[in-house]
Tab-separated table of C-alpha atoms in Angstrom:
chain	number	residue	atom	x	y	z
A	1	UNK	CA	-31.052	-93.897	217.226
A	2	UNK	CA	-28.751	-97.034	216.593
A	3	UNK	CA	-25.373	-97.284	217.426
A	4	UNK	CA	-22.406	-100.355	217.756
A	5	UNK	CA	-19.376	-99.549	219.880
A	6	UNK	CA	-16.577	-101.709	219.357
A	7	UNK	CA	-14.535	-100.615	222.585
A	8	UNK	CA	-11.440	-103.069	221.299
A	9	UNK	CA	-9.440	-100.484	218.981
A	10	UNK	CA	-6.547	-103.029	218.628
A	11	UNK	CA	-5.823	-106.424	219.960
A	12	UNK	CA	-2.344	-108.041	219.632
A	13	UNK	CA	-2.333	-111.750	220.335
A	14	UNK	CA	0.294	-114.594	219.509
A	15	UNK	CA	-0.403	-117.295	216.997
A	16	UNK	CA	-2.885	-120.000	218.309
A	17	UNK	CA	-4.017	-117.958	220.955
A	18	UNK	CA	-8.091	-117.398	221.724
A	19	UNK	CA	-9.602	-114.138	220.991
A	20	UNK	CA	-12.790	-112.596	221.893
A	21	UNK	CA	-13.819	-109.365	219.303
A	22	UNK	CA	-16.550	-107.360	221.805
A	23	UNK	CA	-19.492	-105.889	219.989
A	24	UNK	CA	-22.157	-103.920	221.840
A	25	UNK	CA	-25.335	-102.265	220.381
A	26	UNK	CA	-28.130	-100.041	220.602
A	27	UNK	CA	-31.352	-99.953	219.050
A	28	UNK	CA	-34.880	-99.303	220.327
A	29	UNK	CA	-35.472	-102.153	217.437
A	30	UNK	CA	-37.516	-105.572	217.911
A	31	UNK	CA	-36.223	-106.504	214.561
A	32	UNK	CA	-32.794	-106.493	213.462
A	33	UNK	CA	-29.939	-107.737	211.737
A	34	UNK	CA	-26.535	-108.022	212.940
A	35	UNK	CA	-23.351	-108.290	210.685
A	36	UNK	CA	-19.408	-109.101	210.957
A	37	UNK	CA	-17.209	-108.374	208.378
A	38	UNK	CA	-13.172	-108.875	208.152
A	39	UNK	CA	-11.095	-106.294	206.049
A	40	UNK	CA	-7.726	-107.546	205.366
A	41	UNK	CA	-4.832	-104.978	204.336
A	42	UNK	CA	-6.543	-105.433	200.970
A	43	UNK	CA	-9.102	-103.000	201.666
A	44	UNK	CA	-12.098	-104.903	200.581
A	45	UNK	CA	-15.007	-105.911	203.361
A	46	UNK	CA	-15.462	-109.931	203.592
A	47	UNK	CA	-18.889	-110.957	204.956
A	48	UNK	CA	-18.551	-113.555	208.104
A	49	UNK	CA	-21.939	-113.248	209.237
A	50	UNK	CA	-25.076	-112.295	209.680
A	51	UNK	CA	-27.596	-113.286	212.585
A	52	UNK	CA	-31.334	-111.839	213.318
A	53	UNK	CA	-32.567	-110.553	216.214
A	54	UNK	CA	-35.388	-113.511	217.220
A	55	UNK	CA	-31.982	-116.030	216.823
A	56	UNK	CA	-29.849	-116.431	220.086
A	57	UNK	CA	-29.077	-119.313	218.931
A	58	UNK	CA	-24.658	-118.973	219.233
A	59	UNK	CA	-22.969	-120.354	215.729
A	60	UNK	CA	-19.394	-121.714	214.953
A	61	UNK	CA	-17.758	-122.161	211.616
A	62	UNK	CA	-14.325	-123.404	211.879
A	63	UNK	CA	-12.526	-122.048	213.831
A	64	UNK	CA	-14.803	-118.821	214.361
A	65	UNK	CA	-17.997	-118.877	216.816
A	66	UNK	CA	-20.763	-115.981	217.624
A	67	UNK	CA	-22.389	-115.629	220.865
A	68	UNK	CA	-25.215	-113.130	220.575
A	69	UNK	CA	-27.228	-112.383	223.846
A	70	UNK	CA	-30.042	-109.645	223.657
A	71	UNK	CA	-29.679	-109.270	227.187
A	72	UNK	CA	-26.650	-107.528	227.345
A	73	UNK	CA	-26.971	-106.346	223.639
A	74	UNK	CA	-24.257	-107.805	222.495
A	75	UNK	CA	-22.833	-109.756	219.740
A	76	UNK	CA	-19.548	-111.217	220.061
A	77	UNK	CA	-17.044	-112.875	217.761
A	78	UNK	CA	-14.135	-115.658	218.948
A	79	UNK	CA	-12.014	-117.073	216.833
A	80	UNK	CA	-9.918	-120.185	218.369
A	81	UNK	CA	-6.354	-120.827	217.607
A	82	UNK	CA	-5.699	-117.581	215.750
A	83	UNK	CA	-3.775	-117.470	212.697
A	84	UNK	CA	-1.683	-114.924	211.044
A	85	UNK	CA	-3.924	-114.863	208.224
A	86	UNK	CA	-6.415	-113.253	210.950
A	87	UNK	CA	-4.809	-110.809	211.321
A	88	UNK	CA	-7.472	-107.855	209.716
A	89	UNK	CA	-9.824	-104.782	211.005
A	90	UNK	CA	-12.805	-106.498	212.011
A	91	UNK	CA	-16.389	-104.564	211.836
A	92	UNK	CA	-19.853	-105.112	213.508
A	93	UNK	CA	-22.676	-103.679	212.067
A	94	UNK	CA	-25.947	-103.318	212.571
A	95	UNK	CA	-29.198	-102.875	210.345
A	96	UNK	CA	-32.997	-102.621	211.343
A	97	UNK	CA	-36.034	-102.647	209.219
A	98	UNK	CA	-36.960	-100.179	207.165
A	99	UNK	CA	-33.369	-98.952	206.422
A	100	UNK	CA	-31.086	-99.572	203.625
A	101	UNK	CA	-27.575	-98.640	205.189
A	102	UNK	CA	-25.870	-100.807	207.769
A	103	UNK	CA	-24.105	-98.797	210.798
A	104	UNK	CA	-20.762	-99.860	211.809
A	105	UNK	CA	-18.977	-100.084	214.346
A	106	UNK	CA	-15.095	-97.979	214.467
A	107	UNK	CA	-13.845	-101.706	213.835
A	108	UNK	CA	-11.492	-103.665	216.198
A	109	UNK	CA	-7.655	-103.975	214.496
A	110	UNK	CA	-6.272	-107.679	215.313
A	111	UNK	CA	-2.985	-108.568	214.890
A	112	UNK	CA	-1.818	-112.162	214.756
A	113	UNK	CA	1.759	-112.619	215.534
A	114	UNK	CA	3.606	-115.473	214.340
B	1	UNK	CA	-16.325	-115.211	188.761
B	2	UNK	CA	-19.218	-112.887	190.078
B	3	UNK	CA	-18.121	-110.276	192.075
B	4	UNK	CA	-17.928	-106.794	192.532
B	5	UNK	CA	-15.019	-104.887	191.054
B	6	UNK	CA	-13.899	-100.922	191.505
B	7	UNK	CA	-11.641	-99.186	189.806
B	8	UNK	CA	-9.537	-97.566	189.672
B	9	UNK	CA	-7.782	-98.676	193.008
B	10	UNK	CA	-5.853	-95.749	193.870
B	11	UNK	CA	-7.090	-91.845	193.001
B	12	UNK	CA	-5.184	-88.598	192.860
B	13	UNK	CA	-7.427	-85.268	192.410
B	14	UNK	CA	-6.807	-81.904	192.458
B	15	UNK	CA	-9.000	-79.332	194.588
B	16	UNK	CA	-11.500	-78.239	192.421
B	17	UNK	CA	-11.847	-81.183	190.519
B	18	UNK	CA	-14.585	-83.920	189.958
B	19	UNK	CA	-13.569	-87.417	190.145
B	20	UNK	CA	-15.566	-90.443	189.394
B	21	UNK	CA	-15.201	-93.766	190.711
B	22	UNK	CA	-16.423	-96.799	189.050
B	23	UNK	CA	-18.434	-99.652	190.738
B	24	UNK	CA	-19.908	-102.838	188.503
B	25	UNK	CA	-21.263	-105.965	189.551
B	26	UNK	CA	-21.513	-109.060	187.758
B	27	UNK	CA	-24.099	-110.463	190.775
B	28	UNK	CA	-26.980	-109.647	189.125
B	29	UNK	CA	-28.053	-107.770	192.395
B	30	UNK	CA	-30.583	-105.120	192.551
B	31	UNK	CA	-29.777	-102.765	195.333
B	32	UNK	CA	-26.229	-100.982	195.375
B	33	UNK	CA	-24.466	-98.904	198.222
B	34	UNK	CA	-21.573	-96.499	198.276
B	35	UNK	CA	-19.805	-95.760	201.479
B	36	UNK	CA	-17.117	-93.751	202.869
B	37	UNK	CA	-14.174	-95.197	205.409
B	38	UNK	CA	-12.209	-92.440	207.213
B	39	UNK	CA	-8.938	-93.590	209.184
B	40	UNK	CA	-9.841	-95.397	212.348
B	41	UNK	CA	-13.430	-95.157	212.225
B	42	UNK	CA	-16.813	-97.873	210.524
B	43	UNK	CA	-18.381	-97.143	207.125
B	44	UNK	CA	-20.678	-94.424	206.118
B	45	UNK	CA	-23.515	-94.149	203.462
B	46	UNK	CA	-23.289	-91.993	201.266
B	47	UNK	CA	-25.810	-92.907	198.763
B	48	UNK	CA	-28.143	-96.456	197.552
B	49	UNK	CA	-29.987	-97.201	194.512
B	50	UNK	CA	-32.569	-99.854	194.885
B	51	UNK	CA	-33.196	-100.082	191.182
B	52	UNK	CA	-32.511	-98.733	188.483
B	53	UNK	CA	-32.948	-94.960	187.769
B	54	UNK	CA	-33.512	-95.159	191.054
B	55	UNK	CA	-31.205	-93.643	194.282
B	56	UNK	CA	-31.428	-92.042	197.674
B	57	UNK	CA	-29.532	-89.994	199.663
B	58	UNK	CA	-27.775	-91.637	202.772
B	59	UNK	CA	-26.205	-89.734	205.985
B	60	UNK	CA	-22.822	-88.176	204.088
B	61	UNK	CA	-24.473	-87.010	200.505
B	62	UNK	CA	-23.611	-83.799	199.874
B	63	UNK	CA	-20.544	-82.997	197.684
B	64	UNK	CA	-21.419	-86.783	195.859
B	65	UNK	CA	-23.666	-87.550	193.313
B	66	UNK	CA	-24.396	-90.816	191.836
B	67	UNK	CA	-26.490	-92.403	188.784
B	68	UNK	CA	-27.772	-95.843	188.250
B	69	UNK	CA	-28.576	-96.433	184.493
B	70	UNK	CA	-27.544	-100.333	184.306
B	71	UNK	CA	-28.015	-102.575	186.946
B	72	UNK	CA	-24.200	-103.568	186.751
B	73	UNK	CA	-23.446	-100.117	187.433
B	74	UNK	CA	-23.273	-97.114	190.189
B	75	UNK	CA	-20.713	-94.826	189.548
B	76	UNK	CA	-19.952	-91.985	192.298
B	77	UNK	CA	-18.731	-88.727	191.510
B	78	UNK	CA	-17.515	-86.691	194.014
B	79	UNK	CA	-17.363	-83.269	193.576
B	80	UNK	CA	-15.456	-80.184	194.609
B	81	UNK	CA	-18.535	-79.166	196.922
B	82	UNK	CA	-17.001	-81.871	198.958
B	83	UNK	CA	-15.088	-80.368	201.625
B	84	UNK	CA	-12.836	-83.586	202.409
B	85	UNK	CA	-13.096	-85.820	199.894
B	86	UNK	CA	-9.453	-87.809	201.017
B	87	UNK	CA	-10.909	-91.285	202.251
B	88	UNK	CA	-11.038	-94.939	201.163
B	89	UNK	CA	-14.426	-95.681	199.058
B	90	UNK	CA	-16.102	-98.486	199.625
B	91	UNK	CA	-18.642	-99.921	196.798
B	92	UNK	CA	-21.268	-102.583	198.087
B	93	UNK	CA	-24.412	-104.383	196.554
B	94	UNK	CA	-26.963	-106.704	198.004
B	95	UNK	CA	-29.650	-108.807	195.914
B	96	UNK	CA	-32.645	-105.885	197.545
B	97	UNK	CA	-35.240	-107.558	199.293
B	98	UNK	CA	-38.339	-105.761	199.392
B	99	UNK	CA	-38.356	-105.765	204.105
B	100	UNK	CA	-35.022	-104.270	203.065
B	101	UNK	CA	-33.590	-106.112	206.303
B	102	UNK	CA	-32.987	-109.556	205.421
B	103	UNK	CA	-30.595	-108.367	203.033
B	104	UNK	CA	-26.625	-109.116	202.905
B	105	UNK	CA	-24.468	-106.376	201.658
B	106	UNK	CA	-20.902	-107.907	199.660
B	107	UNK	CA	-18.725	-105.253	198.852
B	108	UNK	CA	-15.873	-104.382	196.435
B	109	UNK	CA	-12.207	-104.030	196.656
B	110	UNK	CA	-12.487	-99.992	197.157
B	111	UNK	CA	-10.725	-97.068	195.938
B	112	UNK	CA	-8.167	-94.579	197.969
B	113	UNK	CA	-9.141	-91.055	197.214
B	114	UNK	CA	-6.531	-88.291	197.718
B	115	UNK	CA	-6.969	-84.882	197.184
B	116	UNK	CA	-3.049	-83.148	196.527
């Protein structure tokens, strides 16, 4: 069985602050895919990332950065100098060979203020 | 602009009535998803169509059914089998690769079932 806990159910920070979105998973697995995605009021799911299991390499874009470490199973999502415009469910999810859907995580609710 | 629109946005059904929600993608993607949100909790499958004329069940089917004869297109109807239809549906697609893992799902704008 596969599972993603996202223990964070919401996360109020003040503009510019750090924030660290925790995302731990299980799968029995050698080869996987891992996801984030952003949902803004709007409803619809934006795509941030998606990193394999054989990369550990960690990745930043902007102001967001992944550090994935297979040791602790986890897979976990900063994004420096928050904005209001950040302010959104976020969702890890997982997916392993040989199956179409993703499983998500419950999804971590951040709010930005100003 | 290529995307993936749903409509309509906001649903109002009756118990004992079928519904249908509309999905189309101008992506030119292979594989489409539908999934179900409930308040406070991830996504579930509730059916996929690799190609078309094509679709399998996923971990929430029953009370849905789906058909796929365009590729733009995946319409779900859910029915009045479906005990608790109220939730927030979530359309997705994803070009299909053939490991089936590589792939990147993109979803649509959803639609907000509620059952008066």
């Amino acid at each position: 069985a596969q599972k993603v806990t996202q223990a964070q159910t919401e996360i109020s920070v003040v503009e510019k602050e750090d924030v660290t979105l925790d995302c731990v998973y299980e799968t029995r697995d050698t080869t996987y895919y891992l996801f984030w995605y952003k949902q803004p009021p709007s409803g619809e799911l934006v795509f941030l990332i998606r990193r394999n299991s054989f990369d550990e390499q960690n990745e930043i874009s902007g102001r967001y950065s992944w550090n994935f470490q297979k040791s602790t199973s986890s897979f976990n999502f900063t994004i420096t100098a928050s904005q209001v415009v950040d302010s959104a469910v976020y969702f890890c999810a997982l997916k392993k060979a040989g199956r179409r859907a993703l499983t998500f995580g419950s999804g971590t609710r951040l709010q930005v203020q100003p | 602009d290529g995307g993936i629109t749903q409509s309509p946005k906001y649903l109002f059904r009756k118990e004992g009535q079928n519904v249908t929600l509309s999905c189309e993608q101008n992506l030119n993607h292979d594989a489409m998803y539908w999934y179900r949100q409930d308040p406070g909790q991830g996504l579930r499958l509730i059916y996929y169509s690799q190609i078309v004329n094509d679709f399998q069940k996923g971990d929430i089917a029953e009370g849905y059914s789906v058909s796929r004869e365009k590729k733009e297109s995946f319409p779900l109807t859910v029915t009045s089998a479906q005990k608790n239809p109220t939730a927030f549906y979530l359309c997705a697609s994803s070009i299909g690769t053939p490991d089936g893992i590589t792939d990147t799902q993109y979803f649509g704008p959803g639609t907000r079932l509620t059952v008066l």
